[in-house]
Amino acid sequence: MKANVVVLPGDGVGPEVVNAGLSVLAAVCDAANAQISIDVHLIGGRAIDECGTPLPDETLDACRAADAILLGAVGGPAWDHLRGERRCEAGLLRLRRELDVFANVRPVKVHPHLADRTTLRTEVTRGTDLVIVRELTGGAYFGQPRGRIGTGHDEIARDSIVYSAAEIERVARVAFALAQSRRRELISIDKANVLITSQLWREVVTALAAEYPDVKLAHELVDSFAMRLMREPASVDVVVAENLFGDILSDEAAVLAGSLGLLPSASLGATDQGLYEPIHGSAPALTGRGIANPYGTILSVAMMLRHSLHREDLAVAIESAVEVCITEDVLTADLGGTTGTDDVAGAVAREALRHLGVHSGAAS
Ligand code: IPM
Ligand code: MG
């Protein structure tokens, strides 16, 4: 059966890193005779320019029908003046919500060869291998009421953090299951000393722990956990957090890896369908220069092969290839290297084919 992948390159460096990811995907799929159809659609700023909205209906319909969606990045200075539903980010948020991909899985692994590229001491980051499971379709990002009323000094702006027990439970289940497949330690993040939503969060996660007796559960307040993440990151296995806390902690965790450009993510729901994207943004300053780091997108392609396309073998081939390439100093400028985006993709594809036992050139 042919897998149907919808590709949303988006803005800024999005198209460049997505091209890199797709070239690696094509290489491994050719080699393995896996059939994939690629369907490209608009999102973000380019969709605003061409269709007047950051998430055109046509894009949403295509995504709904897809086995998996690969997204680059959205946004940029040209659209920064837009407000509310017309913003690029609103298109991405609506897509996540419409697809109901409530669990955003963000792995952070420190490559031994890059341990000295961070601002932290090597002995602190060494061995870090953690996953943040971020709730993605609730909380402050979507809670009602929200908006602005009044003018001048009397103007009031309001966001609302809203969570139901069911929303907390379903994302916590993803995190518990993930912990079972790893080192069996789960840290649930909240601010239960202040926020009512966090108190419900803690109760629901605690109650669920009875169904996962093999997982050691701990609760940590978001502020002190932010410190622990910098102090002893190697002691962290799986983390589950509400939308806003997960957003902030995952950028903080990216410091450990050496660059935001390295990190992939998978947004998963109740079905096998998933939305895959690097966690970095559109990086306007790098756009069009061919120097953006494609590893985050390439690793997102690996996550897509694993979760949505059920090709663990191809996912492992790509992940192993990335490990080798990083060790061999195939690095973009953000990591102090000189390799361009496309050359990184070429090197990863060659190495992935070697891993699959195919010699380059024979596959395409
Ligand atoms: C992320 C990003 C998005 C978010 C932005 C672009 C809306 O920061 O995926 O982490 O806040 O979710
Ligand atoms: Mg973010």
mmCIF file of C-alpha atoms and ligand atoms in Angstrom:
data_model
loop_
_atom_site.group_PDB
_atom_site.id
_atom_site.type_symbol
_atom_site.label_atom_id
_atom_site.label_comp_id
_atom_site.label_asym_id
_atom_site.label_seq_id
_atom_site.Cartn_x
_atom_site.Cartn_y
_atom_site.Cartn_z
ATOM 1 C CA MET A 1 0.000 0.000 0.000
ATOM 2 C CA LYS A 2 1.204 3.463 -0.866
ATOM 3 C CA ALA A 3 1.628 5.798 2.116
ATOM 4 C CA ASN A 4 0.308 9.286 1.610
ATOM 5 C CA VAL A 5 2.495 12.021 3.101
ATOM 6 C CA VAL A 6 1.362 15.639 3.035
ATOM 7 C CA VAL A 7 4.247 18.091 3.074
ATOM 8 C CA LEU A 8 3.879 21.643 4.386
ATOM 9 C CA PRO A 9 7.201 23.435 3.771
ATOM 10 C CA GLY A 10 5.941 26.741 5.210
ATOM 11 C CA ASP A 11 8.130 29.830 5.545
ATOM 12 C CA GLY A 12 11.741 30.900 6.076
ATOM 13 C CA VAL A 13 14.101 27.951 6.185
ATOM 14 C CA GLY A 14 11.094 25.579 6.235
ATOM 15 C CA PRO A 15 11.297 24.697 2.511
ATOM 16 C CA GLU A 16 15.069 24.155 2.702
ATOM 17 C CA VAL A 17 15.011 21.767 5.660
ATOM 18 C CA VAL A 18 11.923 19.985 4.319
ATOM 19 C CA ASN A 19 13.668 19.384 0.991
ATOM 20 C CA ALA A 20 16.604 17.930 2.879
ATOM 21 C CA GLY A 21 14.279 15.660 4.872
ATOM 22 C CA LEU A 22 12.432 14.550 1.750
ATOM 23 C CA SER A 23 15.625 13.670 -0.085
ATOM 24 C CA VAL A 24 16.624 11.361 2.775
ATOM 25 C CA LEU A 25 13.092 9.908 2.836
ATOM 26 C CA ALA A 26 13.197 9.272 -0.915
ATOM 27 C CA ALA A 27 16.593 7.599 -0.671
ATOM 28 C CA VAL A 28 15.593 5.095 2.014
ATOM 29 C CA CYS A 29 12.167 4.421 0.494
ATOM 30 C CA ASP A 30 13.686 3.756 -2.934
ATOM 31 C CA ALA A 31 16.185 1.403 -1.381
ATOM 32 C CA ALA A 32 13.486 -0.474 0.527
ATOM 33 C CA ASN A 33 10.939 -0.379 -2.275
ATOM 34 C CA ALA A 34 8.521 1.452 0.010
ATOM 35 C CA GLN A 35 5.932 3.410 -1.948
ATOM 36 C CA ILE A 36 5.204 6.920 -0.763
ATOM 37 C CA SER A 37 3.220 9.696 -2.392
ATOM 38 C CA ILE A 38 4.195 13.273 -1.561
ATOM 39 C CA ASP A 39 1.571 15.980 -1.715
ATOM 40 C CA VAL A 40 2.774 19.574 -1.076
ATOM 41 C CA HIS A 41 0.428 22.233 0.379
ATOM 42 C CA LEU A 42 0.528 25.786 1.691
ATOM 43 C CA ILE A 43 0.609 26.860 5.326
ATOM 44 C CA GLY A 44 1.652 30.003 7.233
ATOM 45 C CA GLY A 45 2.830 33.188 5.554
ATOM 46 C CA ARG A 46 2.869 31.840 2.028
ATOM 47 C CA ALA A 47 -0.712 30.643 2.499
ATOM 48 C CA ILE A 48 -1.681 34.114 3.768
ATOM 49 C CA ASP A 49 -0.112 35.700 0.686
ATOM 50 C CA GLU A 50 -1.748 33.307 -1.758
ATOM 51 C CA CYS A 51 -5.065 32.430 -0.082
ATOM 52 C CA GLY A 52 -5.572 35.099 2.607
ATOM 53 C CA THR A 53 -5.482 32.592 5.475
ATOM 54 C CA PRO A 54 -2.655 30.728 7.270
ATOM 55 C CA LEU A 55 -4.474 27.387 6.992
ATOM 56 C CA PRO A 56 -6.466 27.094 3.740
ATOM 57 C CA ASP A 57 -9.312 24.521 3.687
ATOM 58 C CA GLU A 58 -7.558 22.656 0.927
ATOM 59 C CA THR A 59 -4.494 22.176 3.133
ATOM 60 C CA LEU A 60 -6.573 21.031 6.092
ATOM 61 C CA ASP A 61 -8.552 18.562 3.956
ATOM 62 C CA ALA A 62 -5.351 17.106 2.514
ATOM 63 C CA CYS A 63 -3.871 16.759 6.009
ATOM 64 C CA ARG A 64 -6.988 15.024 7.303
ATOM 65 C CA ALA A 65 -6.688 12.405 4.564
ATOM 66 C CA ALA A 66 -2.927 11.885 4.987
ATOM 67 C CA ASP A 67 -1.099 9.051 6.733
ATOM 68 C CA ALA A 68 1.445 11.565 7.968
ATOM 69 C CA ILE A 69 2.255 15.253 7.665
ATOM 70 C CA LEU A 70 5.748 16.731 7.492
ATOM 71 C CA LEU A 71 5.973 20.429 8.332
ATOM 72 C CA GLY A 72 8.911 22.858 8.062
ATOM 73 C CA ALA A 73 8.260 26.087 9.931
ATOM 74 C CA VAL A 74 5.841 29.006 9.786
ATOM 75 C CA GLY A 75 6.131 32.760 10.280
ATOM 76 C CA GLY A 76 8.500 35.596 9.516
ATOM 77 C CA PRO A 77 8.897 39.367 9.713
ATOM 78 C CA ALA A 78 6.615 39.970 6.719
ATOM 79 C CA TRP A 79 3.622 38.663 8.654
ATOM 80 C CA ASP A 80 4.521 39.755 12.190
ATOM 81 C CA HIS A 81 2.123 42.688 12.131
ATOM 82 C CA LEU A 82 -0.902 40.393 11.727
ATOM 83 C CA ARG A 83 -3.037 39.679 14.775
ATOM 84 C CA GLY A 84 -5.301 36.911 16.074
ATOM 85 C CA GLU A 85 -6.515 34.243 13.676
ATOM 86 C CA ARG A 86 -4.628 35.812 10.803
ATOM 87 C CA ARG A 87 -1.230 35.121 12.313
ATOM 88 C CA CYS A 88 0.937 32.358 10.825
ATOM 89 C CA GLU A 89 1.131 30.639 14.226
ATOM 90 C CA ALA A 90 -2.683 30.517 14.394
ATOM 91 C CA GLY A 91 -2.653 28.305 11.279
ATOM 92 C CA LEU A 92 -0.270 25.853 12.930
ATOM 93 C CA LEU A 93 -2.247 25.820 16.172
ATOM 94 C CA ARG A 94 -5.488 25.227 14.306
ATOM 95 C CA LEU A 95 -3.910 22.379 12.351
ATOM 96 C CA ARG A 96 -2.777 20.684 15.581
ATOM 97 C CA ARG A 97 -6.213 21.120 17.064
ATOM 98 C CA GLU A 98 -8.174 19.984 13.993
ATOM 99 C CA LEU A 99 -6.028 16.852 13.669
ATOM 100 C CA ASP A 100 -6.388 16.327 17.420
ATOM 101 C CA VAL A 101 -2.702 15.526 17.802
ATOM 102 C CA PHE A 102 -2.698 16.055 21.532
ATOM 103 C CA ALA A 103 0.676 14.500 22.433
ATOM 104 C CA ASN A 104 3.790 16.265 21.209
ATOM 105 C CA VAL A 105 6.801 14.000 21.674
ATOM 106 C CA ARG A 106 10.142 15.858 21.773
ATOM 107 C CA PRO A 107 13.240 13.709 22.299
ATOM 108 C CA VAL A 108 16.475 15.389 23.396
ATOM 109 C CA LYS A 109 19.621 13.321 23.113
ATOM 110 C CA VAL A 110 23.095 14.726 23.617
ATOM 111 C CA HIS A 111 25.443 13.390 20.983
ATOM 112 C CA PRO A 112 28.844 12.663 22.625
ATOM 113 C CA HIS A 113 30.597 14.452 19.774
ATOM 114 C CA LEU A 114 28.607 17.643 20.446
ATOM 115 C CA ALA A 115 28.843 17.643 24.228
ATOM 116 C CA ASP A 116 31.225 20.612 24.077
ATOM 117 C CA ARG A 117 29.002 22.680 21.763
ATOM 118 C CA THR A 118 26.654 23.753 24.508
ATOM 119 C CA THR A 119 27.046 26.550 27.019
ATOM 120 C CA LEU A 120 26.985 23.935 29.783
ATOM 121 C CA ARG A 121 29.885 21.859 31.039
ATOM 122 C CA THR A 122 30.411 18.529 29.279
ATOM 123 C CA GLU A 123 30.193 16.548 32.520
ATOM 124 C CA VAL A 124 26.708 17.997 33.090
ATOM 125 C CA THR A 125 25.248 17.205 29.666
ATOM 126 C CA ARG A 126 27.016 13.898 29.010
ATOM 127 C CA GLY A 127 24.631 10.958 28.679
ATOM 128 C CA THR A 128 21.483 13.070 28.440
ATOM 129 C CA ASP A 129 18.702 11.125 26.741
ATOM 130 C CA LEU A 130 15.255 12.417 27.643
ATOM 131 C CA VAL A 131 11.853 12.881 26.063
ATOM 132 C CA ILE A 132 9.402 15.674 26.739
ATOM 133 C CA VAL A 133 5.763 14.784 26.132
ATOM 134 C CA ARG A 134 3.997 18.102 25.745
ATOM 135 C CA GLU A 135 0.194 18.386 25.777
ATOM 136 C CA LEU A 136 -0.512 20.155 22.497
ATOM 137 C CA THR A 137 -4.197 20.921 22.012
ATOM 138 C CA GLY A 138 -5.313 22.440 25.314
ATOM 139 C CA GLY A 139 -4.269 24.807 28.080
ATOM 140 C CA ALA A 140 -3.458 28.480 27.633
ATOM 141 C CA TYR A 141 -3.083 28.100 23.861
ATOM 142 C CA PHE A 142 -6.770 27.401 23.343
ATOM 143 C CA GLY A 143 -8.620 28.101 26.598
ATOM 144 C CA GLN A 144 -11.693 30.309 26.560
ATOM 145 C CA PRO A 145 -12.443 33.040 27.389
ATOM 146 C CA ARG A 146 -9.585 34.893 25.791
ATOM 147 C CA GLY A 147 -9.290 38.285 24.202
ATOM 148 C CA ARG A 148 -9.026 42.001 24.876
ATOM 149 C CA ILE A 149 -11.660 44.401 26.061
ATOM 150 C CA GLY A 150 -11.594 48.128 26.748
ATOM 151 C CA THR A 151 -9.069 50.749 25.751
ATOM 152 C CA GLY A 152 -6.184 52.745 27.177
ATOM 153 C CA HIS A 153 -5.313 52.113 30.815
ATOM 154 C CA ASP A 154 -8.581 50.259 31.251
ATOM 155 C CA GLU A 155 -7.838 47.750 28.552
ATOM 156 C CA ILE A 156 -7.812 44.167 29.813
ATOM 157 C CA ALA A 157 -6.231 41.175 28.061
ATOM 158 C CA ARG A 158 -7.069 37.637 29.101
ATOM 159 C CA ASP A 159 -5.900 34.105 28.344
ATOM 160 C CA SER A 160 -7.376 31.106 30.113
ATOM 161 C CA ILE A 161 -5.692 27.851 31.119
ATOM 162 C CA VAL A 162 -8.359 25.176 30.835
ATOM 163 C CA TYR A 163 -7.919 21.399 31.146
ATOM 164 C CA SER A 164 -10.423 18.591 31.519
ATOM 165 C CA ALA A 165 -9.515 15.404 33.356
ATOM 166 C CA ALA A 166 -9.922 13.498 30.069
ATOM 167 C CA GLU A 167 -7.427 15.746 28.276
ATOM 168 C CA ILE A 168 -4.873 15.246 31.047
ATOM 169 C CA GLU A 169 -5.416 11.509 31.159
ATOM 170 C CA ARG A 170 -4.939 10.885 27.451
ATOM 171 C CA VAL A 171 -1.609 12.704 27.221
ATOM 172 C CA ALA A 172 -0.411 11.148 30.495
ATOM 173 C CA ARG A 173 -1.136 7.684 29.040
ATOM 174 C CA VAL A 174 1.171 8.432 26.114
ATOM 175 C CA ALA A 175 3.899 9.469 28.570
ATOM 176 C CA PHE A 176 3.453 6.430 30.843
ATOM 177 C CA ALA A 177 3.576 4.077 27.836
ATOM 178 C CA LEU A 178 6.698 5.797 26.537
ATOM 179 C CA ALA A 179 8.350 5.527 29.956
ATOM 180 C CA GLN A 180 7.558 1.778 29.937
ATOM 181 C CA SER A 181 9.522 1.425 26.714
ATOM 182 C CA ARG A 182 12.496 3.344 28.182
ATOM 183 C CA ARG A 183 13.987 3.668 31.694
ATOM 184 C CA ARG A 184 10.553 3.576 33.392
ATOM 185 C CA GLU A 185 10.766 6.957 35.069
ATOM 186 C CA LEU A 186 8.171 9.646 34.520
ATOM 187 C CA ILE A 187 8.290 13.204 35.823
ATOM 188 C CA SER A 188 4.982 15.052 35.704
ATOM 189 C CA ILE A 189 5.378 18.820 35.603
ATOM 190 C CA ASP A 190 2.936 21.259 37.142
ATOM 191 C CA LYS A 191 2.588 24.379 39.259
ATOM 192 C CA ALA A 192 0.241 22.768 41.753
ATOM 193 C CA ASN A 193 1.290 25.173 44.523
ATOM 194 C CA VAL A 194 -0.466 27.960 42.615
ATOM 195 C CA LEU A 195 -2.605 26.837 39.659
ATOM 196 C CA ILE A 196 -5.932 25.031 39.964
ATOM 197 C CA THR A 197 -5.451 23.331 36.585
ATOM 198 C CA SER A 198 -2.164 21.971 37.935
ATOM 199 C CA GLN A 199 -3.933 20.536 40.971
ATOM 200 C CA LEU A 200 -6.278 18.590 38.702
ATOM 201 C CA TRP A 201 -3.285 17.624 36.533
ATOM 202 C CA ARG A 202 -1.480 16.149 39.559
ATOM 203 C CA GLU A 203 -4.564 14.252 40.772
ATOM 204 C CA VAL A 204 -5.277 12.705 37.389
ATOM 205 C CA VAL A 205 -1.664 11.667 36.760
ATOM 206 C CA THR A 206 -1.374 10.234 40.289
ATOM 207 C CA ALA A 207 -4.550 8.180 39.858
ATOM 208 C CA LEU A 208 -3.343 6.852 36.496
ATOM 209 C CA ALA A 209 -0.049 5.663 37.983
ATOM 210 C CA ALA A 210 -1.863 2.648 39.458
ATOM 211 C CA GLU A 211 -2.278 1.304 35.909
ATOM 212 C CA TYR A 212 1.471 1.564 35.277
ATOM 213 C CA PRO A 213 3.012 0.046 38.434
ATOM 214 C CA ASP A 214 6.330 -0.552 36.678
ATOM 215 C CA VAL A 215 6.815 3.205 36.084
ATOM 216 C CA LYS A 216 8.301 5.340 38.850
ATOM 217 C CA LEU A 217 6.290 8.570 38.905
ATOM 218 C CA ALA A 218 7.508 11.852 40.392
ATOM 219 C CA HIS A 219 5.816 15.266 40.413
ATOM 220 C CA GLU A 220 7.903 18.396 40.038
ATOM 221 C CA LEU A 221 7.037 22.063 40.012
ATOM 222 C CA VAL A 222 7.877 23.665 36.700
ATOM 223 C CA ASP A 223 10.176 26.323 38.129
ATOM 224 C CA SER A 224 12.402 23.987 40.094
ATOM 225 C CA PHE A 225 12.368 21.421 37.291
ATOM 226 C CA ALA A 226 13.660 24.111 34.914
ATOM 227 C CA MET A 227 16.716 24.300 37.185
ATOM 228 C CA ARG A 228 17.096 20.535 37.449
ATOM 229 C CA LEU A 229 17.093 20.305 33.649
ATOM 230 C CA MET A 230 20.223 22.432 33.562
ATOM 231 C CA ARG A 231 21.795 20.878 36.647
ATOM 232 C CA GLU A 232 21.359 17.134 36.132
ATOM 233 C CA PRO A 233 19.730 16.502 32.746
ATOM 234 C CA ALA A 234 21.134 12.984 32.454
ATOM 235 C CA SER A 235 18.957 11.932 35.392
ATOM 236 C CA VAL A 236 15.765 12.718 33.446
ATOM 237 C CA ASP A 237 13.942 10.046 31.402
ATOM 238 C CA VAL A 238 10.373 10.987 30.354
ATOM 239 C CA VAL A 239 8.664 14.283 31.208
ATOM 240 C CA VAL A 240 4.984 15.112 30.750
ATOM 241 C CA ALA A 241 3.796 18.703 30.856
ATOM 242 C CA GLU A 242 0.900 20.909 29.875
ATOM 243 C CA ASN A 243 1.095 22.881 26.628
ATOM 244 C CA LEU A 244 2.763 26.114 27.780
ATOM 245 C CA PHE A 245 5.165 24.485 30.267
ATOM 246 C CA GLY A 246 6.124 21.915 27.620
ATOM 247 C CA ASP A 247 6.752 24.644 25.059
ATOM 248 C CA ILE A 248 9.134 26.487 27.351
ATOM 249 C CA LEU A 249 10.899 23.420 28.777
ATOM 250 C CA SER A 250 11.513 21.950 25.330
ATOM 251 C CA ASP A 251 13.390 25.050 24.142
ATOM 252 C CA GLU A 252 15.369 24.990 27.378
ATOM 253 C CA ALA A 253 16.174 21.301 26.859
ATOM 254 C CA ALA A 254 17.376 22.090 23.335
ATOM 255 C CA VAL A 255 20.319 23.954 24.868
ATOM 256 C CA LEU A 256 21.578 20.573 26.076
ATOM 257 C CA ALA A 257 21.788 19.180 22.553
ATOM 258 C CA GLY A 258 23.857 22.102 21.283
ATOM 259 C CA SER A 259 21.365 23.573 18.811
ATOM 260 C CA LEU A 260 17.627 23.935 18.383
ATOM 261 C CA GLY A 261 18.227 22.804 14.807
ATOM 262 C CA LEU A 262 18.960 19.247 15.897
ATOM 263 C CA LEU A 263 15.672 18.430 17.524
ATOM 264 C CA PRO A 264 12.732 16.615 15.950
ATOM 265 C CA SER A 265 9.166 16.232 17.140
ATOM 266 C CA ALA A 266 6.134 14.077 16.552
ATOM 267 C CA SER A 267 2.604 15.205 17.337
ATOM 268 C CA LEU A 268 0.396 12.193 17.850
ATOM 269 C CA GLY A 269 -3.280 11.588 18.466
ATOM 270 C CA ALA A 270 -5.527 8.574 18.884
ATOM 271 C CA THR A 271 -4.725 7.117 15.433
ATOM 272 C CA ASP A 272 -1.472 6.298 13.633
ATOM 273 C CA GLN A 273 -1.594 9.624 11.814
ATOM 274 C CA GLY A 274 1.002 12.121 13.006
ATOM 275 C CA LEU A 275 2.309 15.618 12.386
ATOM 276 C CA TYR A 276 6.107 15.758 12.255
ATOM 277 C CA GLU A 277 8.151 18.931 12.514
ATOM 278 C CA PRO A 278 11.525 20.133 13.715
ATOM 279 C CA ILE A 279 11.121 22.204 16.866
ATOM 280 C CA HIS A 280 12.981 25.222 15.481
ATOM 281 C CA GLY A 281 11.243 28.184 13.861
ATOM 282 C CA SER A 282 11.483 29.767 10.410
ATOM 283 C CA ALA A 283 14.890 31.411 11.151
ATOM 284 C CA PRO A 284 14.517 34.435 8.825
ATOM 285 C CA ALA A 285 18.205 35.364 9.187
ATOM 286 C CA LEU A 286 19.278 32.031 7.662
ATOM 287 C CA THR A 287 16.668 31.873 4.916
ATOM 288 C CA GLY A 288 17.837 31.294 1.363
ATOM 289 C CA ARG A 289 21.473 30.771 2.343
ATOM 290 C CA GLY A 290 21.503 26.989 2.248
ATOM 291 C CA ILE A 291 23.049 26.785 5.717
ATOM 292 C CA ALA A 292 20.086 25.834 7.928
ATOM 293 C CA ASN A 293 20.522 22.730 10.067
ATOM 294 C CA PRO A 294 18.354 19.941 8.579
ATOM 295 C CA TYR A 295 19.016 17.311 11.276
ATOM 296 C CA GLY A 296 15.846 18.197 13.204
ATOM 297 C CA THR A 297 13.736 17.652 10.095
ATOM 298 C CA ILE A 298 15.615 14.523 9.031
ATOM 299 C CA LEU A 299 15.092 13.059 12.513
ATOM 300 C CA SER A 300 11.416 14.060 12.294
ATOM 301 C CA VAL A 301 11.227 12.015 9.081
ATOM 302 C CA ALA A 302 12.648 9.077 11.048
ATOM 303 C CA MET A 303 9.944 9.531 13.713
ATOM 304 C CA MET A 304 7.344 9.604 10.915
ATOM 305 C CA LEU A 305 8.648 6.345 9.476
ATOM 306 C CA ARG A 306 8.471 4.766 12.917
ATOM 307 C CA HIS A 307 5.092 5.965 14.201
ATOM 308 C CA SER A 308 2.910 6.568 11.162
ATOM 309 C CA LEU A 309 4.461 4.481 8.378
ATOM 310 C CA HIS A 310 5.481 1.489 10.520
ATOM 311 C CA ARG A 311 8.974 1.258 9.088
ATOM 312 C CA GLU A 312 11.122 0.934 12.192
ATOM 313 C CA ASP A 313 13.916 -0.416 9.991
ATOM 314 C CA LEU A 314 14.067 2.764 7.902
ATOM 315 C CA ALA A 315 13.744 4.982 10.990
ATOM 316 C CA VAL A 316 16.718 3.233 12.583
ATOM 317 C CA ALA A 317 18.720 3.515 9.350
ATOM 318 C CA ILE A 318 18.218 7.295 9.323
ATOM 319 C CA GLU A 319 18.894 7.737 13.034
ATOM 320 C CA SER A 320 22.078 5.668 12.836
ATOM 321 C CA ALA A 321 23.158 7.633 9.762
ATOM 322 C CA VAL A 322 22.670 10.928 11.631
ATOM 323 C CA GLU A 323 24.779 9.607 14.527
ATOM 324 C CA VAL A 324 27.593 8.688 12.151
ATOM 325 C CA CYS A 325 27.456 11.968 10.221
ATOM 326 C CA ILE A 326 27.581 14.049 13.402
ATOM 327 C CA THR A 327 30.549 12.015 14.622
ATOM 328 C CA GLU A 328 32.237 12.685 11.285
ATOM 329 C CA ASP A 329 31.764 16.435 11.730
ATOM 330 C CA VAL A 330 29.117 16.839 9.054
ATOM 331 C CA LEU A 331 27.848 19.970 10.797
ATOM 332 C CA THR A 332 26.086 23.170 9.804
ATOM 333 C CA ALA A 333 27.120 26.656 10.914
ATOM 334 C CA ASP A 334 24.945 26.676 14.081
ATOM 335 C CA LEU A 335 27.188 23.880 15.386
ATOM 336 C CA GLY A 336 30.411 25.488 14.243
ATOM 337 C CA GLY A 337 30.625 23.473 11.018
ATOM 338 C CA THR A 338 30.785 24.485 7.376
ATOM 339 C CA THR A 339 28.532 21.908 5.685
ATOM 340 C CA GLY A 340 25.481 23.220 3.812
ATOM 341 C CA THR A 341 21.921 21.952 4.275
ATOM 342 C CA ASP A 342 21.831 19.839 1.101
ATOM 343 C CA ASP A 343 25.254 18.335 1.711
ATOM 344 C CA VAL A 344 24.194 17.231 5.187
ATOM 345 C CA ALA A 345 21.160 15.527 3.623
ATOM 346 C CA GLY A 346 23.353 13.874 0.978
ATOM 347 C CA ALA A 347 25.736 12.556 3.607
ATOM 348 C CA VAL A 348 22.888 11.203 5.756
ATOM 349 C CA ALA A 349 21.235 9.530 2.752
ATOM 350 C CA ARG A 350 24.504 7.830 1.744
ATOM 351 C CA GLU A 351 25.122 6.626 5.271
ATOM 352 C CA ALA A 352 21.504 5.420 5.676
ATOM 353 C CA LEU A 353 21.823 3.385 2.473
ATOM 354 C CA ARG A 354 25.048 1.894 3.735
ATOM 355 C CA HIS A 355 23.192 0.951 6.916
ATOM 356 C CA LEU A 356 20.498 -0.735 4.807
ATOM 357 C CA GLY A 357 23.168 -2.577 2.880
ATOM 358 C CA VAL A 358 22.689 -0.642 -0.352
ATOM 359 C CA HIS A 359 25.540 1.142 -2.098
ATOM 360 C CA SER A 360 24.881 4.753 -3.083
ATOM 361 C CA GLY A 361 24.011 5.191 -6.703
ATOM 362 C CA ALA A 362 22.412 1.760 -6.934
ATOM 363 C CA ALA A 363 19.309 3.013 -5.154
ATOM 364 C CA SER A 364 18.056 5.866 -7.259
HETATM 365 C C1 IPM B 1 6.647 25.234 19.055
HETATM 366 C C2 IPM B 1 6.525 26.674 18.665
HETATM 367 C C3 IPM B 1 5.041 27.007 18.483
HETATM 368 C C4 IPM B 1 4.359 26.786 19.805
HETATM 369 C C5 IPM B 1 4.769 28.415 17.942
HETATM 370 C C6 IPM B 1 5.424 28.638 16.604
HETATM 371 C C7 IPM B 1 3.299 28.703 17.863
HETATM 372 O O1 IPM B 1 7.132 27.496 19.601
HETATM 373 O O2 IPM B 1 6.212 24.355 18.293
HETATM 374 O O3 IPM B 1 7.207 24.968 20.118
HETATM 375 O O4 IPM B 1 4.375 27.658 20.686
HETATM 376 O O5 IPM B 1 3.778 25.710 19.992
HETATM 377 MG MG MG B 2 8.140 26.456 21.141
#
